[in-house]
Structure formats: structure tokens, C-alpha cells
Coordinates of N, CA and C in Angstrom, one line a residue:
L1 N 47.0 -15.7 17.1 CA 46.1 -15.5 15.9 C 47.0 -15.6 14.6
T2 N 46.4 -16.2 13.6 CA 47.1 -16.3 12.3 C 47.0 -15.0 11.6
K3 N 47.9 -14.9 10.6 CA 47.9 -13.7 9.8 C 46.5 -13.5 9.1
S4 N 45.9 -14.5 8.6 CA 44.6 -14.4 7.9 C 43.5 -13.9 8.9
T5 N 43.6 -14.2 10.1 CA 42.6 -13.7 11.1 C 42.8 -12.2 11.3
F6 N 44.1 -11.8 11.4 CA 44.3 -10.3 11.5 C 43.7 -9.6 10.2
E7 N 43.9 -10.2 9.1 CA 43.4 -9.6 7.8 C 41.9 -9.5 7.8
I8 N 41.3 -10.6 8.3 CA 39.8 -10.6 8.4 C 39.3 -9.5 9.3
M9 N 40.0 -9.4 10.5 CA 39.6 -8.4 11.5 C 39.8 -7.0 10.9
D10 N 40.9 -6.8 10.2 CA 41.1 -5.5 9.6 C 40.0 -5.1 8.6
A11 N 39.5 -6.2 7.8 CA 38.4 -6.0 6.9 C 37.1 -5.6 7.6
I12 N 36.9 -6.3 8.7 CA 35.7 -6.0 9.5 C 35.7 -4.6 10.1
R13 N 36.9 -4.2 10.6 CA 37.0 -2.9 11.1 C 36.8 -1.8 10.0
E14 N 37.3 -2.1 8.9 CA 37.2 -1.1 7.8 C 35.7 -1.1 7.3
K15 N 35.0 -2.2 7.3 CA 33.6 -2.2 7.0 C 32.8 -1.3 7.9
Y16 N 33.0 -1.5 9.2 CA 32.3 -0.6 10.2 C 32.7 0.8 10.2
N17 N 34.0 1.0 9.8 CA 34.5 2.3 9.7 C 33.8 3.1 8.6
T18 N 33.6 2.4 7.5 CA 32.8 3.0 6.4 C 31.4 3.2 6.7
E19 N 30.7 2.2 7.3 CA 29.3 2.2 7.6 C 29.0 3.3 8.6
A20 N 29.9 3.4 9.6 CA 29.7 4.4 10.7 C 29.8 5.8 10.1
A21 N 30.8 6.0 9.2 CA 31.0 7.3 8.6 C 29.8 7.7 7.8
N22 N 29.2 6.7 7.1 CA 28.0 7.0 6.3 C 26.8 7.3 7.2
A23 N 26.6 6.6 8.3 CA 25.5 6.9 9.2 C 25.7 8.2 9.8
K24 N 26.9 8.5 10.3 CA 27.1 9.8 10.9 C 26.9 11.0 10.0
A25 N 27.3 10.8 8.7 CA 27.1 11.8 7.7 C 25.6 12.0 7.4
A26 N 24.8 10.9 7.5 CA 23.4 11.0 7.1 C 22.5 11.6 8.2
I27 N 22.9 11.4 9.4 CA 22.0 11.8 10.6 C 21.7 13.3 10.6
P28 N 22.6 14.2 10.3 CA 22.2 15.7 10.3 C 21.0 16.0 9.3
E29 N 21.1 15.4 8.2 CA 20.0 15.6 7.2 C 18.7 15.0 7.6
R30 N 18.8 13.8 8.3 CA 17.6 13.2 8.8 C 17.0 14.1 9.9
F31 N 17.9 14.7 10.7 CA 17.4 15.6 11.8 C 16.6 16.8 11.2
L32 N 17.2 17.4 10.1 CA 16.6 18.5 9.5 C 15.2 18.2 8.9
K33 N 15.1 17.0 8.3 CA 13.8 16.6 7.8 C 12.7 16.4 8.9
L34 N 13.1 15.8 10.0 CA 12.2 15.6 11.1 C 11.8 17.0 11.7
D35 N 12.8 17.8 11.8 CA 12.6 19.2 12.3 C 11.6 19.9 11.5
A36 N 11.7 19.8 10.2 CA 10.7 20.5 9.3 C 9.4 19.9 9.4
L37 N 9.3 18.5 9.5 CA 8.0 17.8 9.6 C 7.3 18.3 10.9
L38 N 8.0 18.3 12.0 CA 7.3 18.7 13.2 C 7.0 20.1 13.3
A39 N 7.8 21.0 12.7 CA 7.5 22.4 12.6 C 6.2 22.7 11.8
A40 N 6.1 21.9 10.7 CA 4.9 22.1 9.8 C 3.6 21.5 10.3
N41 N 3.7 20.6 11.3 CA 2.6 19.9 11.8 C 2.6 20.0 13.4
P42 N 2.5 21.2 14.0 CA 2.5 21.2 15.4 C 1.2 20.6 16.0
P43 N 1.4 19.7 16.9 CA 0.2 18.9 17.5 C -0.8 19.9 18.1
D44 N -2.1 19.8 17.7 CA -3.1 20.6 18.3 C -4.3 19.7 18.5
V45 N -4.6 19.3 19.7 CA -5.6 18.3 20.0 C -7.0 18.7 19.5
A46 N -7.4 19.9 19.7 CA -8.7 20.4 19.3 C -8.8 20.3 17.7
A47 N -7.8 20.8 17.1 CA -7.8 20.7 15.6 C -7.8 19.3 15.1
L48 N -7.1 18.4 15.7 CA -7.1 17.0 15.3 C -8.4 16.4 15.5
E49 N -9.0 16.7 16.6 CA -10.4 16.1 16.9 C -11.4 16.5 15.8
A50 N -11.3 17.8 15.4 CA -12.2 18.3 14.4 C -11.9 17.7 13.1
Q51 N -10.6 17.5 12.8 CA -10.2 16.9 11.5 C -10.6 15.5 11.4
F52 N -10.5 14.7 12.5 CA -10.7 13.3 12.4 C -12.2 12.9 12.7
A53 N -13.0 13.9 13.0 CA -14.4 13.6 13.4 C -15.2 13.0 12.2
F54 N -16.1 12.2 12.4 CA -17.0 11.6 11.3 C -18.3 11.2 11.9
T55 N -19.3 11.1 11.0 CA -20.6 10.6 11.4 C -21.0 9.3 10.7
D56 N -20.4 9.1 9.5 CA -20.7 7.9 8.8 C -19.6 6.9 8.9
P57 N -19.8 5.8 9.7 CA -18.7 4.9 9.9 C -18.1 4.3 8.6
A58 N -19.0 4.2 7.5 CA -18.5 3.6 6.3 C -17.4 4.4 5.7
A59 N -17.3 5.7 6.0 CA -16.3 6.6 5.4 C -15.1 6.7 6.3
A60 N -15.0 5.9 7.4 CA -13.9 6.1 8.3 C -13.2 4.7 8.6
S61 N -13.2 3.9 7.6 CA -12.6 2.6 7.8 C -11.1 2.7 8.1
N62 N -10.5 3.8 7.7 CA -9.1 4.1 8.0 C -8.8 5.6 8.1
N63 N -7.7 6.0 8.6 CA -7.4 7.4 8.7 C -6.1 7.6 7.9
A64 N -6.2 8.3 6.8 CA -5.1 8.5 5.9 C -4.0 9.3 6.5
T65 N -4.4 10.3 7.3 CA -3.4 11.2 7.9 C -2.6 10.5 8.9
V66 N -3.2 9.7 9.8 CA -2.4 8.9 10.7 C -1.6 7.9 10.0
G67 N -2.1 7.3 8.9 CA -1.4 6.3 8.1 C -0.2 6.9 7.5
A68 N -0.2 8.1 7.0 CA 0.9 8.7 6.4 C 2.0 9.0 7.4
L69 N 1.6 9.5 8.6 CA 2.6 9.7 9.6 C 3.2 8.4 10.2
M70 N 2.3 7.4 10.2 CA 2.8 6.1 10.6 C 3.9 5.6 9.7
S71 N 3.7 5.8 8.4 CA 4.7 5.3 7.4 C 6.1 6.1 7.6
T72 N 6.0 7.4 7.8 CA 7.1 8.2 8.0 C 7.9 7.8 9.3
T73 N 7.1 7.6 10.3 CA 7.7 7.3 11.6 C 8.4 5.9 11.6
T74 N 7.7 4.9 10.9 CA 8.3 3.6 10.8 C 9.6 3.6 10.0
S75 N 9.6 4.4 9.0 CA 10.8 4.5 8.1 C 11.9 5.1 8.9
E76 N 11.6 6.2 9.7 CA 12.7 6.9 10.5 C 13.2 6.0 11.6
L77 N 12.3 5.3 12.2 CA 12.7 4.4 13.3 C 13.6 3.3 12.8
F78 N 13.3 2.8 11.6 CA 14.1 1.7 11.1 C 15.5 2.2 10.8
F79 N 15.6 3.4 10.1 CA 16.9 4.0 9.9 C 17.7 4.3 11.2
A80 N 17.0 4.8 12.1 CA 17.7 5.2 13.4 C 18.2 4.0 14.1
T81 N 17.4 3.0 14.3 CA 17.9 1.8 15.0 C 19.1 1.1 14.2
S82 N 19.0 1.1 12.9 CA 20.1 0.6 12.1 C 21.4 1.4 12.3
A83 N 21.2 2.7 12.2 CA 22.4 3.6 12.4 C 23.0 3.5 13.8
M84 N 22.1 3.4 14.8 CA 22.7 3.3 16.2 C 23.4 1.9 16.3
S85 N 22.9 0.9 15.7 CA 23.5 -0.4 15.8 C 24.9 -0.4 15.2
V86 N 25.0 0.3 14.0 CA 26.3 0.4 13.4 C 27.3 1.3 14.2
L87 N 26.8 2.4 14.7 CA 27.7 3.3 15.5 C 28.1 2.6 16.8
E88 N 27.2 1.8 17.4 CA 27.6 1.1 18.6 C 28.7 0.1 18.4
T89 N 28.6 -0.7 17.3 CA 29.6 -1.6 17.0 C 30.9 -0.9 16.7
W90 N 30.8 0.1 15.9 CA 32.0 0.9 15.5 C 32.8 1.4 16.7
L91 N 32.0 2.0 17.7 CA 32.6 2.5 18.9 C 33.3 1.5 19.7
K92 N 32.7 0.3 19.8 CA 33.3 -0.8 20.5 C 34.6 -1.2 19.8
L93 N 34.6 -1.2 18.5 CA 35.9 -1.5 17.8 C 36.9 -0.4 17.9
C94 N 36.5 0.7 18.3 CA 37.5 1.8 18.5 C 38.3 1.6 19.8
V95 N 37.8 0.8 20.7 CA 38.5 0.6 22.0 C 39.8 -0.1 21.7
P96 N 40.9 0.5 22.2 CA 42.3 -0.2 21.9 C 42.5 -1.3 22.9
A97 N 43.6 -2.0 22.7 CA 44.0 -3.1 23.6 C 44.1 -2.5 25.0
I98 N 43.7 -3.4 26.0 CA 43.7 -3.0 27.4 C 45.2 -2.9 27.9
E99 N 45.5 -1.7 28.5 CA 46.8 -1.5 29.1 C 46.6 -0.7 30.4
D100 N 47.7 -0.7 31.2 CA 47.6 0.0 32.4 C 47.8 1.5 32.2
G101 N 47.0 2.3 32.8 CA 47.1 3.8 32.8 C 46.6 4.4 31.5
N102 N 46.5 5.7 31.5 CA 46.1 6.5 30.4 C 44.8 6.0 29.8
N103 N 43.8 5.8 30.6 CA 42.5 5.2 30.1 C 41.4 6.2 30.0
F104 N 41.7 7.5 30.2 CA 40.6 8.5 30.1 C 39.9 8.5 28.8
G105 N 40.7 8.5 27.7 CA 40.1 8.5 26.4 C 39.3 7.2 26.1
V106 N 39.8 6.1 26.7 CA 39.0 4.8 26.5 C 37.6 5.0 27.2
G107 N 37.7 5.6 28.4 CA 36.4 5.9 29.1 C 35.4 6.7 28.2
I108 N 35.9 7.7 27.5 CA 35.1 8.5 26.6 C 34.4 7.6 25.6
V109 N 35.2 6.7 25.0 CA 34.7 5.8 23.9 C 33.6 4.9 24.5
M110 N 33.9 4.4 25.7 CA 32.9 3.5 26.3 C 31.6 4.2 26.7
E111 N 31.8 5.5 27.1 CA 30.6 6.3 27.4 C 29.8 6.5 26.2
A112 N 30.5 6.8 25.1 CA 29.8 7.0 23.8 C 29.0 5.8 23.4
A113 N 29.7 4.6 23.5 CA 29.1 3.3 23.1 C 27.8 3.1 24.0
K114 N 27.9 3.4 25.3 CA 26.7 3.1 26.1 C 25.6 4.1 25.7
M115 N 26.0 5.3 25.4 CA 24.9 6.3 25.0 C 24.2 5.9 23.8
V116 N 25.0 5.4 22.8 CA 24.4 4.9 21.6 C 23.6 3.6 21.8
K117 N 24.1 2.7 22.7 CA 23.4 1.5 23.0 C 22.0 1.8 23.6
D118 N 22.0 2.7 24.6 CA 20.7 3.1 25.3 C 19.8 3.7 24.3
A119 N 20.3 4.5 23.3 CA 19.4 5.1 22.3 C 18.8 4.0 21.4
R120 N 19.6 3.0 21.0 CA 19.2 2.0 20.2 C 18.1 1.2 20.8
E121 N 18.3 0.8 22.1 CA 17.3 0.0 22.8 C 15.9 0.8 23.0
E122 N 16.0 2.1 23.2 CA 14.8 2.9 23.4 C 14.1 3.0 22.0
L123 N 14.8 3.1 20.9 CA 14.2 3.2 19.6 C 13.6 1.9 19.2
E124 N 14.2 0.8 19.6 CA 13.7 -0.5 19.3 C 12.3 -0.8 20.0
K125 N 12.2 -0.3 21.2 CA 10.9 -0.4 21.9 C 9.9 0.5 21.2
L126 N 10.2 1.7 20.8 CA 9.3 2.5 20.1 C 8.8 1.8 18.8
Q127 N 9.8 1.2 18.1 CA 9.6 0.6 16.8 C 8.6 -0.6 17.0
A128 N 8.8 -1.4 18.1 CA 7.9 -2.5 18.3 C 6.5 -2.1 18.7
S129 N 6.3 -0.9 19.3 CA 5.0 -0.5 19.7 C 4.1 0.1 18.6
V130 N 4.7 0.5 17.5 CA 4.0 1.2 16.5 C 2.9 0.4 15.8
P131 N 3.0 -0.9 15.5 CA 1.9 -1.6 14.9 C 0.7 -1.8 15.8
D132 N 0.8 -1.5 17.1 CA -0.3 -1.6 18.0 C -1.5 -0.7 17.6
Y133 N -1.2 0.4 16.8 CA -2.2 1.3 16.4 C -3.3 0.6 15.6
Y134 N -2.9 -0.3 14.7 CA -3.8 -1.0 13.8 C -4.6 -2.0 14.6
K135 N -4.0 -2.6 15.6 CA -4.8 -3.6 16.4 C -5.8 -2.8 17.2
E136 N -5.5 -1.7 17.8 CA -6.4 -1.0 18.7 C -7.5 -0.3 17.9
R137 N -7.1 0.3 16.7 CA -8.2 0.9 15.9 C -9.1 -0.1 15.3
G138 N -8.5 -1.2 14.8 CA -9.3 -2.2 14.2 C -10.4 -2.8 15.1
A139 N -10.0 -3.0 16.4 CA -11.0 -3.5 17.4 C -12.1 -2.4 17.7
A140 N -11.7 -1.1 17.7 CA -12.6 -0.1 18.0 C -13.6 0.1 16.8
Y141 N -13.0 0.1 15.6 CA -13.8 0.3 14.4 C -14.8 -0.8 14.2
A142 N -14.4 -2.1 14.6 CA -15.3 -3.2 14.3 C -16.6 -3.1 15.0
A143 N -16.6 -2.3 16.1 CA -17.9 -2.1 16.8 C -18.9 -1.2 16.1
I144 N -18.4 -0.4 15.2 CA -19.3 0.5 14.5 C -19.3 0.3 13.0
A145 N -18.5 -0.7 12.5 CA -18.5 -0.9 11.0 C -19.8 -1.5 10.5
P146 N -20.2 -1.0 9.4 CA -21.4 -1.6 8.7 C -21.2 -3.0 8.5
K147 N -22.3 -3.8 8.7 CA -22.2 -5.3 8.5 C -22.8 -5.6 7.1
T148 N -22.0 -6.4 6.3 CA -22.4 -6.8 5.0 C -22.8 -8.2 5.0
T149 N -24.0 -8.5 4.4 CA -24.5 -9.9 4.3 C -24.8 -10.2 2.8
T150 N -24.6 -11.4 2.4 CA -25.0 -11.9 1.1 C -25.9 -13.1 1.1
S151 N -27.0 -13.0 0.5 CA -28.0 -14.1 0.4 C -28.1 -14.6 -1.0
T152 N -28.2 -15.9 -1.1 CA -28.3 -16.5 -2.5 C -29.7 -17.3 -2.6
T153 N -30.4 -17.1 -3.6 CA -31.7 -17.8 -3.9 C -31.5 -18.7 -5.1
E154 N -31.9 -19.9 -4.9 CA -31.8 -20.9 -6.0 C -33.3 -21.3 -6.4
S155 N -33.5 -21.5 -7.6 CA -34.8 -22.0 -8.1 C -34.7 -23.0 -9.2
T156 N -35.7 -23.9 -9.3 CA -35.7 -24.8 -10.5 C -37.0 -24.7 -11.2
S157 N -37.0 -25.1 -12.4 CA -38.3 -25.0 -13.2 C -38.4 -26.3 -14.1
K158 N -39.6 -26.7 -14.3 CA -39.9 -27.8 -15.2 C -40.9 -27.4 -16.3
A159 N -40.7 -28.0 -17.4 CA -41.6 -27.8 -18.5 C -41.8 -29.0 -19.4
D160 N -43.0 -29.3 -19.8 CA -43.3 -30.4 -20.7 C -43.1 -30.0 -22.1
D161 N -42.4 -30.8 -22.8 CA -42.2 -30.5 -24.2 C -42.8 -31.7 -25.0
K162 N -43.9 -31.4 -25.8 CA -44.6 -32.4 -26.5 C -44.3 -32.3 -28.0
S163 N -44.2 -33.5 -28.6 CA -43.9 -33.5 -30.1 C -44.5 -34.8 -30.6
T164 N -44.7 -34.8 -31.9 CA -45.3 -36.0 -32.6 C -44.3 -36.6 -33.5
K165 N -44.1 -37.9 -33.3 CA -43.2 -38.7 -34.1 C -43.9 -39.9 -34.6
D166 N -43.9 -40.0 -36.0 CA -44.5 -41.2 -36.7 C -46.0 -41.3 -36.2
G167 N -46.6 -40.1 -36.1 CA -48.0 -40.1 -35.7 C -48.3 -40.4 -34.2
T168 N -47.2 -40.5 -33.5 CA -47.4 -40.8 -32.0 C -47.0 -39.5 -31.2
L169 N -47.8 -39.2 -30.3 CA -47.5 -38.0 -29.4 C -46.5 -38.4 -28.4
E170 N -45.4 -37.7 -28.3 CA -44.4 -38.0 -27.3 C -44.2 -36.7 -26.4
A171 N -44.0 -37.0 -25.1 CA -43.8 -35.9 -24.2 C -42.5 -36.1 -23.4
T172 N -41.8 -35.0 -23.3 CA -40.5 -35.0 -22.5 C -40.6 -33.9 -21.5
V173 N -39.9 -34.1 -20.4 CA -39.8 -33.1 -19.3 C -38.5 -32.4 -19.3
K174 N -38.4 -31.1 -19.4 CA -37.2 -30.4 -19.3 C -37.1 -29.6 -18.0
E175 N -35.9 -29.7 -17.4 CA -35.7 -29.0 -16.1 C -34.6 -27.9 -16.3
G176 N -34.8 -26.8 -15.6 CA -33.8 -25.7 -15.6 C -33.6 -25.2 -14.2
A177 N -32.4 -24.7 -13.9 CA -32.1 -24.2 -12.6 C -31.5 -22.8 -12.7
S178 N -31.7 -21.9 -11.8 CA -31.2 -20.6 -11.8 C -30.9 -20.1 -10.3
S179 N -30.0 -19.2 -10.2 CA -29.7 -18.7 -8.8 C -29.5 -17.2 -8.9
S180 N -29.7 -16.5 -7.8 CA -29.5 -15.1 -7.8 C -28.9 -14.8 -6.4
S181 N -28.1 -13.8 -6.3 CA -27.5 -13.4 -5.0 C -27.8 -11.9 -4.8
E182 N -27.9 -11.5 -3.5 CA -28.2 -10.2 -3.1 C -27.3 -9.8 -1.9
T183 N -26.6 -8.7 -2.0 CA -25.7 -8.2 -0.9 C -26.4 -7.0 -0.2
K184 N -26.5 -7.1 1.1 CA -27.1 -6.1 1.9 C -26.2 -5.6 2.9
T185 N -26.2 -4.3 3.1 CA -25.4 -3.7 4.2 C -26.4 -3.3 5.3
T186 N -26.2 -3.8 6.5 CA -27.1 -3.6 7.6 C -26.4 -2.9 8.8
G187 N -27.2 -2.5 9.7 CA -26.6 -1.9 10.9 C -27.3 -0.6 11.2
G188 N -27.6 -0.4 12.5 CA -28.3 0.8 12.9 C -27.3 1.9 13.1
P189 N -27.8 3.1 13.6 CA -26.9 4.2 13.9 C -25.8 3.8 14.9
A190 N -24.6 4.2 14.6 CA -23.5 3.9 15.6 C -23.6 4.7 16.9
N191 N -23.2 4.1 17.9 CA -23.2 4.7 19.2 C -22.2 5.9 19.2
P192 N -22.7 7.1 19.6 CA -21.8 8.3 19.6 C -20.5 8.0 20.4
D193 N -20.6 7.3 21.5 CA -19.4 7.1 22.3 C -18.4 6.2 21.6
Q194 N -18.9 5.2 20.8 CA -18.1 4.3 20.0 C -17.3 5.1 18.9
I195 N -18.0 6.0 18.3 CA -17.4 6.9 17.3 C -16.3 7.8 17.9
S196 N -16.7 8.3 19.1 CA -15.7 9.2 19.8 C -14.5 8.3 20.2
H197 N -14.7 7.1 20.5 CA -13.5 6.2 20.8 C -12.6 6.1 19.7
V198 N -13.1 5.9 18.5 CA -12.2 5.7 17.3 C -11.5 7.0 17.0
V199 N -12.2 8.2 17.1 CA -11.6 9.5 16.9 C -10.5 9.7 18.0
A200 N -10.8 9.4 19.2 CA -9.8 9.6 20.3 C -8.5 8.7 20.1
L201 N -8.7 7.5 19.5 CA -7.6 6.7 19.2 C -6.7 7.3 18.1
D202 N -7.4 7.8 17.1 CA -6.6 8.4 16.0 C -5.8 9.6 16.5
V203 N -6.5 10.4 17.3 CA -5.8 11.6 17.9 C -4.6 11.2 18.8
M204 N -4.9 10.2 19.7 CA -3.8 9.8 20.6 C -2.6 9.2 19.8
W205 N -2.9 8.4 18.8 CA -1.8 7.8 18.0 C -1.1 8.8 17.2
Y206 N -1.8 9.8 16.7 CA -1.1 10.9 15.9 C -0.1 11.6 16.8
L207 N -0.5 11.9 18.1 CA 0.3 12.6 19.0 C 1.5 11.7 19.4
K208 N 1.2 10.4 19.6 CA 2.3 9.4 19.9 C 3.4 9.3 18.8
L209 N 2.9 9.3 17.6 CA 3.8 9.3 16.5 C 4.7 10.5 16.4
C210 N 4.0 11.7 16.6 CA 4.8 12.9 16.6 C 5.8 12.9 17.8
A211 N 5.4 12.4 18.9 CA 6.4 12.3 20.0 C 7.5 11.4 19.7
A212 N 7.2 10.3 19.0 CA 8.3 9.3 18.6 C 9.3 10.0 17.6
C213 N 8.7 10.8 16.6 CA 9.6 11.5 15.7 C 10.4 12.6 16.5
D214 N 9.8 13.2 17.4 CA 10.5 14.2 18.2 C 11.7 13.6 19.0
R215 N 11.4 12.4 19.6 CA 12.4 11.6 20.3 C 13.6 11.2 19.5
V216 N 13.3 10.8 18.3 CA 14.4 10.4 17.3 C 15.2 11.6 17.0
R217 N 14.5 12.8 16.8 CA 15.2 14.0 16.5 C 16.2 14.4 17.6
S218 N 15.7 14.3 18.8 CA 16.5 14.6 20.0 C 17.7 13.7 20.1
L219 N 17.5 12.4 19.9 CA 18.6 11.5 20.0 C 19.7 11.7 18.9
Y220 N 19.2 12.1 17.7 CA 20.1 12.4 16.6 C 21.0 13.6 17.1
A221 N 20.4 14.6 17.6 CA 21.1 15.8 18.0 C 22.1 15.5 19.1
A222 N 21.7 14.8 20.2 CA 22.6 14.5 21.3 C 23.8 13.6 21.0
I223 N 23.5 12.6 20.1 CA 24.6 11.7 19.8 C 25.6 12.3 18.8
C224 N 25.1 13.0 17.8 CA 26.0 13.7 16.9 C 26.9 14.8 17.7
D225 N 26.2 15.5 18.6 CA 26.9 16.5 19.4 C 28.0 15.8 20.2
F226 N 27.7 14.7 20.9 CA 28.7 14.1 21.7 C 29.9 13.5 20.9
L227 N 29.6 12.9 19.8 CA 30.6 12.4 18.9 C 31.5 13.5 18.4
E228 N 30.9 14.6 18.0 CA 31.7 15.7 17.4 C 32.6 16.3 18.5
K229 N 32.1 16.5 19.7 CA 32.8 17.2 20.8 C 34.0 16.3 21.2
N230 N 33.8 15.0 21.1 CA 34.9 14.1 21.6 C 35.6 13.3 20.4
E231 N 35.6 14.0 19.3 CA 36.2 13.4 18.1 C 37.6 12.9 18.3
E232 N 38.4 13.8 18.9 CA 39.8 13.4 19.1 C 40.0 12.2 20.0
K233 N 39.3 12.2 21.1 CA 39.4 11.1 22.0 C 38.9 9.8 21.4
I234 N 37.9 9.9 20.6 CA 37.4 8.7 20.0 C 38.3 8.2 18.9
E235 N 38.9 9.1 18.2 CA 39.9 8.8 17.1 C 41.1 8.2 17.7
A236 N 41.6 8.7 18.8 CA 42.8 8.2 19.4 C 42.6 8.1 20.9
P237 N 42.0 7.1 21.5 CA 41.7 7.0 22.9 C 42.9 7.1 23.8
K238 N 44.1 6.7 23.3 CA 45.3 6.7 24.1 C 46.4 7.6 23.4
G239 N 45.9 8.5 22.7 CA 46.9 9.4 22.0 C 47.1 8.9 20.5
S240 N 48.0 9.6 19.8 CA 48.2 9.3 18.4 C 48.7 7.9 18.1
S241 N 49.2 7.2 19.1 CA 49.8 5.9 18.9 C 48.7 4.8 19.2
S242 N 47.5 5.2 19.5 CA 46.5 4.3 19.9 C 46.2 3.3 18.8
G243 N 45.9 2.1 19.2 CA 45.5 1.0 18.2 C 44.0 1.0 17.9
G244 N 43.3 2.0 18.4 CA 41.9 2.1 18.1 C 41.6 2.4 16.6
M245 N 40.3 2.4 16.3 CA 39.9 2.6 14.9 C 39.4 4.0 14.7
S246 N 39.7 4.6 13.6 CA 39.2 6.0 13.3 C 38.3 6.0 12.1
M247 N 37.3 6.9 12.2 CA 36.5 7.2 11.0 C 36.6 8.6 10.6
Y248 N 37.5 9.3 11.1 CA 37.6 10.8 10.8 C 38.8 11.0 9.9

């Protein structure tokens, strides 16, 4: 390797060293915010069913409560997957050059990297499933949504315009056109089961989003705990002379 390549790798290691330190410092605060959110909104199926119930489909085209939780969950999942990706790469860069013997600390680093990798993959699957709410609810709501139609009526009119010029009677025909449109909302009473289907979807997805936030919270706790307990081994997998990378 040329000297410039070593310098580039040092810069890359330093970049991930800084980003990992920032992610690790931010996770406890994110944990506390999720903990407060879940404590303030304990899932209660009966209460949610009552809260989301409706009789007029026109007033239920969306669910603001689920939408707000969706926004929070999406934001948290994005941060969590990004943070896990950074930590995973940083941990891999912490692995020193391969040597014979004294590999216990290296094993700890690899175990941490696998733990973070598994968390990242799980979070990515959760993140990919979140938009399905809109597809499922949209299809269910379409069955009960009021139908709007617009009709346009056009008409023409003719009129004779008579005048005298130089003692001679002259007649001309004038034509005019006009149009009007009317918008109507049609549809009979919605089927009660179809309404219940929409409500059930809102309740189910609210609970799924709460579960997703709870899972993120659990992963934050487990990973921060493991990294903290094994700080020394991660910092120096083969002792103080290790060539690994440190963020502490």
C-alpha cells in the first residue's frame, strides 16, 4: 500500500469514529423520548376502537392519530437504521490485524458487530412495511367513500336581429352558447362491516406502530448496554497495543 492509501484509510476510520461517537451519544436521548411516548399512550384496544369509530364516511378519509404516530415511527426507524449502519461499520473497523492467539477481545468486537447488523436488518424490514398502512386503508376506504360526479350541460340560442338600412329591412341571426356544470355526491349508506373494517385497520396499525417503537426502544437499550459493558475490549481488542480503532 502507498502512503496516500494509508492516509485515506486513516481519514475513513476517523470519519466513522466521529459518526459512531455521535450516534452512540444520541441513542440514550432517543430511548427516553420513545419511552415517554409509549408511557403516555398505552395501547388500549377498546379505547382505540371507540376513538376511531365513525358513522359518516366523508369525515373519515384519513386518521390523524395514526398519521401522527406513523410520522414519529418513520422518523425513528430512519434514525435507528442509519445509526446501526454507522455502528456496524465502525465496529468492523475496530477489528485489528489478524494474528495468532489472544483473539478473545476480537471475538467480542465481532459479536457486537453481528448484534448491530441483526438489529439493522430487523429495523429495515420494519421500515419497509410501514407504508403498507396507506395501501391497506386506501383500499378499505374506497369501498365506503362517497362518490362524486360532475355533469355539464351546454345550450345554444338563436335570435333574429332586424334593422332598417336605406329604407330596406335587413335581418341577421345571432347565436349564443352557454354551459353549466353540477357536482353531485352520491352513495347509499355504507355497509357497517365495511366501516368496521376501516376502524379495525386503524386500530391494528396503531398497535403495530406502537410495537415498532417499542422494538426500537429495546434495541437501543440492548446495544448501548453491550457496547458500554465491553468498552475496554472494543477499544483495545488485543490489549493497549491493539491496532484497532477507538471511539472512547
